């Protein structure tokens, strides 16, 4: 797994989505403990990336 990038350096939602799919597949669909925590971080990153791609978010200067 690649580490989550620092704030302000967003990855494309498709890249994050693929990482989520890989994580869930490796976990056999069961997300517990650290796997669940990683999923939640990726989910939040995906949500921000998706909103940014739609133009819903404008980054502060």
mmCIF file of C-alpha atoms in Angstrom:
data_model
loop_
_atom_site.group_PDB
_atom_site.id
_atom_site.type_symbol
_atom_site.label_atom_id
_atom_site.label_comp_id
_atom_site.label_asym_id
_atom_site.label_seq_id
_atom_site.Cartn_x
_atom_site.Cartn_y
_atom_site.Cartn_z
ATOM 1 C CA UNK A 1 0.000 0.000 0.000
ATOM 2 C CA UNK A 2 1.161 3.473 -0.734
ATOM 3 C CA UNK A 3 1.125 6.007 2.076
ATOM 4 C CA UNK A 4 -1.491 8.725 2.184
ATOM 5 C CA UNK A 5 -0.051 11.917 0.701
ATOM 6 C CA UNK A 6 0.274 15.050 2.808
ATOM 7 C CA UNK A 7 -2.621 17.517 2.797
ATOM 8 C CA UNK A 8 -2.763 19.640 -0.331
ATOM 9 C CA UNK A 9 -1.351 16.968 -2.643
ATOM 10 C CA UNK A 10 -4.508 15.143 -3.679
ATOM 11 C CA UNK A 11 -4.413 11.946 -5.690
ATOM 12 C CA UNK A 12 -7.049 11.263 -8.342
ATOM 13 C CA UNK A 13 -10.206 9.603 -6.995
ATOM 14 C CA UNK A 14 -9.715 6.646 -9.366
ATOM 15 C CA UNK A 15 -6.313 5.900 -7.832
ATOM 16 C CA UNK A 16 -7.702 6.057 -4.306
ATOM 17 C CA UNK A 17 -10.715 3.960 -5.313
ATOM 18 C CA UNK A 18 -8.424 1.270 -6.700
ATOM 19 C CA UNK A 19 -6.475 1.234 -3.432
ATOM 20 C CA UNK A 20 -9.734 0.854 -1.490
ATOM 21 C CA UNK A 21 -10.795 -2.058 -3.698
ATOM 22 C CA UNK A 22 -7.408 -3.727 -3.227
ATOM 23 C CA UNK A 23 -7.559 -3.275 0.550
ATOM 24 C CA UNK A 24 -11.059 -4.768 0.779
ATOM 25 C CA UNK A 25 -10.106 -7.678 -1.488
ATOM 26 C CA UNK A 26 -6.986 -8.447 0.560
ATOM 27 C CA UNK A 27 -9.084 -8.366 3.741
ATOM 28 C CA UNK A 28 -11.627 -10.742 2.258
ATOM 29 C CA UNK A 29 -14.307 -8.090 2.658
ATOM 30 C CA UNK A 30 -13.874 -7.882 6.442
ATOM 31 C CA UNK A 31 -12.508 -4.615 7.771
ATOM 32 C CA UNK A 32 -11.315 -4.756 11.370
ATOM 33 C CA UNK A 33 -8.693 -2.918 13.421
ATOM 34 C CA UNK A 34 -5.896 -1.354 11.411
ATOM 35 C CA UNK A 35 -7.496 -2.435 8.138
ATOM 36 C CA UNK A 36 -10.679 -0.578 9.084
ATOM 37 C CA UNK A 37 -8.692 2.494 10.079
ATOM 38 C CA UNK A 38 -6.828 2.448 6.754
ATOM 39 C CA UNK A 39 -10.122 2.073 4.887
ATOM 40 C CA UNK A 40 -11.589 5.086 6.697
ATOM 41 C CA UNK A 41 -8.558 7.238 5.815
ATOM 42 C CA UNK A 42 -8.813 6.161 2.172
ATOM 43 C CA UNK A 43 -12.582 6.715 2.153
ATOM 44 C CA UNK A 44 -12.122 10.257 3.417
ATOM 45 C CA UNK A 45 -9.367 10.906 0.863
ATOM 46 C CA UNK A 46 -11.598 9.548 -1.919
ATOM 47 C CA UNK A 47 -14.473 11.799 -0.803
ATOM 48 C CA UNK A 48 -12.261 14.892 -0.945
ATOM 49 C CA UNK A 49 -10.712 13.873 -4.274
ATOM 50 C CA UNK A 50 -14.132 13.263 -5.815
ATOM 51 C CA UNK A 51 -15.446 16.621 -4.612
ATOM 52 C CA UNK A 52 -12.325 18.381 -5.907
ATOM 53 C CA UNK A 53 -12.694 16.740 -9.320
ATOM 54 C CA UNK A 54 -16.314 17.906 -9.488
ATOM 55 C CA UNK A 55 -15.199 21.404 -8.564
ATOM 56 C CA UNK A 56 -17.017 21.361 -5.218
ATOM 57 C CA UNK A 57 -13.863 22.246 -3.275
ATOM 58 C CA UNK A 58 -11.582 25.204 -3.740
ATOM 59 C CA UNK A 59 -8.271 24.875 -1.906
ATOM 60 C CA UNK A 60 -7.242 27.765 0.322
ATOM 61 C CA UNK A 61 -4.181 29.726 -0.748
#
